[in-house]
């Protein structure tokens, strides 16, 4: 008698699109094995993983939330290993060094923090919304504005074109790096 393992996440009905169960199970098994053995997994690998969408499958909402928790767990483990080897002061110094390129970008003038889309008709993120977030993140780094890493993970910006837009890819890379730092703080 063969037994099918219990699904890791809610399985959707065939008329709903979900993440491919095999792909998710494989990724989660690799992540669990890495975590349990004390190995690291690149936070960018967790953040950038994608799964095929199809009829049925796992609930994307549940899987995405689990990926956020997984990123936090690996960031915390990385932090703990570093502190055990080098001390807490060295950890905070490393975070400070990693945040400096981001801080320099945030200190740029309004509407000049990121490049505009290469094509004037291409969509980008609305500059004033991104600039507002940058001001909040600067305050966060200064210890003046408590923020959650989930606020960055879930933020959305209005899409616009032309001179009112920042290049989406450049802003996304910035937000990924900021997410890594915030997840590392714990």
CSV table of C-alpha atoms in Angstrom, one decimal:
chain,number,residue,atom,x,y,z
A,1,UNK,CA,0.0,0.0,0.0
A,2,UNK,CA,1.6,3.3,-1.1
A,3,UNK,CA,1.0,6.4,0.8
A,4,UNK,CA,1.1,9.8,-0.8
A,5,UNK,CA,2.8,12.4,1.4
A,6,UNK,CA,0.5,15.1,2.7
A,7,UNK,CA,0.7,18.3,0.7
A,8,UNK,CA,2.8,21.1,2.1
A,9,UNK,CA,0.3,23.8,1.3
A,10,UNK,CA,-3.4,24.0,0.4
A,11,UNK,CA,-4.2,22.4,-3.0
A,12,UNK,CA,-6.4,24.5,-5.2
A,13,UNK,CA,-9.3,23.1,-7.2
A,14,UNK,CA,-8.6,22.3,-10.9
A,15,UNK,CA,-10.4,25.4,-12.0
A,16,UNK,CA,-8.0,27.6,-10.0
A,17,UNK,CA,-4.4,28.4,-10.9
A,18,UNK,CA,-1.8,27.3,-8.4
A,19,UNK,CA,1.9,26.7,-8.2
A,20,UNK,CA,3.2,23.3,-9.6
A,21,UNK,CA,3.3,21.0,-6.6
A,22,UNK,CA,6.4,19.1,-7.7
A,23,UNK,CA,8.4,22.3,-8.3
A,24,UNK,CA,7.4,23.7,-4.9
A,25,UNK,CA,8.1,20.4,-3.1
A,26,UNK,CA,11.5,20.1,-4.7
A,27,UNK,CA,12.5,23.7,-3.8
A,28,UNK,CA,11.2,23.4,-0.3
A,29,UNK,CA,13.1,20.1,0.2
A,30,UNK,CA,16.3,21.6,-1.0
A,31,UNK,CA,15.8,24.6,1.3
A,32,UNK,CA,15.0,22.4,4.3
A,33,UNK,CA,18.0,20.2,3.7
A,34,UNK,CA,20.3,23.3,3.4
A,35,UNK,CA,18.8,24.8,6.6
A,36,UNK,CA,18.9,21.6,8.6
A,37,UNK,CA,22.5,20.9,7.7
A,38,UNK,CA,23.6,24.5,8.6
A,39,UNK,CA,24.4,25.5,5.0
A,40,UNK,CA,23.3,28.8,3.7
A,41,UNK,CA,21.0,29.5,0.7
A,42,UNK,CA,21.3,32.8,-1.1
A,43,UNK,CA,18.5,35.1,-0.1
A,44,UNK,CA,18.2,36.2,-3.7
A,45,UNK,CA,17.6,32.6,-4.7
A,46,UNK,CA,14.7,32.4,-2.4
A,47,UNK,CA,13.3,35.8,-3.4
A,48,UNK,CA,13.7,35.1,-7.2
A,49,UNK,CA,12.4,31.5,-7.3
A,50,UNK,CA,9.4,31.1,-9.6
A,51,UNK,CA,7.1,28.2,-10.1
A,52,UNK,CA,4.9,27.2,-13.1
A,53,UNK,CA,1.3,28.2,-12.7
A,54,UNK,CA,-1.4,25.7,-13.7
A,55,UNK,CA,-4.7,24.2,-12.9
A,56,UNK,CA,-4.8,23.1,-9.3
A,57,UNK,CA,-1.5,23.2,-7.6
A,58,UNK,CA,-0.5,24.9,-4.4
A,59,UNK,CA,-2.0,28.2,-3.2
A,60,UNK,CA,0.3,31.0,-4.4
A,61,UNK,CA,-0.6,33.1,-1.4
A,62,UNK,CA,0.5,30.4,1.1
A,63,UNK,CA,3.7,29.5,-0.9
A,64,UNK,CA,4.7,33.2,-1.2
A,65,UNK,CA,4.2,33.7,2.5
A,66,UNK,CA,6.3,30.6,3.2
A,67,UNK,CA,9.0,31.9,1.0
A,68,UNK,CA,9.1,35.2,3.0
A,69,UNK,CA,9.4,33.2,6.2
A,70,UNK,CA,12.1,31.1,4.6
A,71,UNK,CA,14.1,34.2,3.6
A,72,UNK,CA,13.8,35.5,7.2
A,73,UNK,CA,14.9,32.1,8.6
A,74,UNK,CA,18.0,32.0,6.4
A,75,UNK,CA,18.8,35.6,7.0
A,76,UNK,CA,18.6,35.0,10.8
A,77,UNK,CA,20.7,31.9,10.6
A,78,UNK,CA,23.3,33.8,8.5
A,79,UNK,CA,23.3,36.5,11.1
A,80,UNK,CA,23.7,34.1,14.0
A,81,UNK,CA,26.6,32.3,12.3
A,82,UNK,CA,28.4,35.6,11.6
A,83,UNK,CA,27.9,36.9,15.2
A,84,UNK,CA,29.2,33.6,16.6
A,85,UNK,CA,32.3,33.8,14.5
A,86,UNK,CA,33.0,37.6,14.5
A,87,UNK,CA,30.9,39.2,17.3
A,88,UNK,CA,27.9,41.4,17.3
A,89,UNK,CA,29.8,44.6,16.7
A,90,UNK,CA,31.3,43.2,13.5
A,91,UNK,CA,27.8,42.2,12.4
A,92,UNK,CA,26.5,45.7,12.8
A,93,UNK,CA,29.5,47.1,11.0
A,94,UNK,CA,28.9,44.8,8.1
A,95,UNK,CA,25.3,45.9,7.9
A,96,UNK,CA,26.4,49.5,8.0
A,97,UNK,CA,28.8,48.9,5.1
A,98,UNK,CA,26.2,47.0,3.1
A,99,UNK,CA,23.7,49.9,3.6
A,100,UNK,CA,26.0,52.6,2.5
A,101,UNK,CA,25.5,52.3,-1.3
A,102,UNK,CA,21.7,52.3,-0.6
A,103,UNK,CA,22.0,55.3,1.7
A,104,UNK,CA,23.9,57.2,-1.0
A,105,UNK,CA,21.2,56.6,-3.5
A,106,UNK,CA,18.5,57.7,-1.0
A,107,UNK,CA,20.4,60.9,-0.3
A,108,UNK,CA,20.2,61.9,-4.0
A,109,UNK,CA,17.8,64.7,-4.9
A,110,UNK,CA,14.1,64.1,-5.4
A,111,UNK,CA,13.3,62.7,-8.8
A,112,UNK,CA,16.9,61.9,-9.4
A,113,UNK,CA,17.4,58.8,-7.2
A,114,UNK,CA,17.1,56.3,-10.1
A,115,UNK,CA,17.3,56.5,-13.8
A,116,UNK,CA,14.2,57.0,-15.9
A,117,UNK,CA,13.0,54.2,-18.3
A,118,UNK,CA,15.2,54.0,-21.4
A,119,UNK,CA,12.1,54.4,-23.6
A,120,UNK,CA,9.8,57.3,-22.9
A,121,UNK,CA,6.8,55.2,-23.5
A,122,UNK,CA,8.0,52.4,-21.2
A,123,UNK,CA,6.2,51.9,-17.9
A,124,UNK,CA,8.1,52.7,-14.7
A,125,UNK,CA,7.3,53.4,-11.1
A,126,UNK,CA,6.0,56.8,-10.1
A,127,UNK,CA,8.9,58.9,-8.9
A,128,UNK,CA,7.1,60.7,-6.1
A,129,UNK,CA,5.9,57.4,-4.6
A,130,UNK,CA,9.4,55.9,-4.8
A,131,UNK,CA,11.0,59.0,-3.4
A,132,UNK,CA,8.5,59.0,-0.4
A,133,UNK,CA,9.6,55.4,0.3
A,134,UNK,CA,13.3,56.4,0.1
A,135,UNK,CA,12.7,59.1,2.7
A,136,UNK,CA,11.0,56.5,5.0
A,137,UNK,CA,13.9,54.0,4.5
A,138,UNK,CA,16.4,56.7,5.3
A,139,UNK,CA,14.6,57.3,8.5
A,140,UNK,CA,14.5,53.6,9.1
A,141,UNK,CA,18.3,53.3,8.7
A,142,UNK,CA,18.7,56.3,11.1
A,143,UNK,CA,16.6,54.4,13.7
A,144,UNK,CA,13.8,57.0,13.5
A,145,UNK,CA,11.1,55.0,11.6
A,146,UNK,CA,10.3,51.4,12.6
A,147,UNK,CA,9.4,49.5,9.5
A,148,UNK,CA,8.8,45.8,8.7
A,149,UNK,CA,10.6,44.0,6.0
A,150,UNK,CA,7.1,42.9,4.8
A,151,UNK,CA,6.3,46.5,4.1
A,152,UNK,CA,9.0,46.5,1.5
A,153,UNK,CA,8.2,43.1,0.2
A,154,UNK,CA,4.6,44.0,-0.5
A,155,UNK,CA,4.9,47.6,-1.6
A,156,UNK,CA,3.4,48.6,-4.9
A,157,UNK,CA,3.9,51.7,-6.9
A,158,UNK,CA,1.7,53.3,-9.5
A,159,UNK,CA,2.9,52.7,-13.1
A,160,UNK,CA,3.5,55.7,-15.2
A,161,UNK,CA,5.6,56.6,-18.3
A,162,UNK,CA,8.1,59.3,-19.3
A,163,UNK,CA,9.8,61.8,-17.0
A,164,UNK,CA,7.5,61.0,-14.1
A,165,UNK,CA,8.8,57.4,-13.9
A,166,UNK,CA,11.8,55.6,-12.5
A,167,UNK,CA,13.1,52.5,-14.2
A,168,UNK,CA,11.4,49.5,-12.6
A,169,UNK,CA,14.3,47.1,-12.8
A,170,UNK,CA,16.7,49.5,-11.0
A,171,UNK,CA,14.2,50.2,-8.2
A,172,UNK,CA,13.5,46.5,-7.8
A,173,UNK,CA,17.2,45.7,-7.4
A,174,UNK,CA,17.4,48.5,-4.8
A,175,UNK,CA,14.4,47.1,-2.9
A,176,UNK,CA,15.9,43.6,-3.0
A,177,UNK,CA,19.1,44.8,-1.4
A,178,UNK,CA,17.1,46.8,1.2
A,179,UNK,CA,15.0,43.7,1.9
A,180,UNK,CA,18.1,41.6,2.5
A,181,UNK,CA,19.4,44.2,5.0
A,182,UNK,CA,16.1,44.5,6.8
A,183,UNK,CA,15.7,40.7,7.0
A,184,UNK,CA,19.2,40.4,8.4
A,185,UNK,CA,18.4,42.8,11.2
A,186,UNK,CA,15.8,40.4,12.5
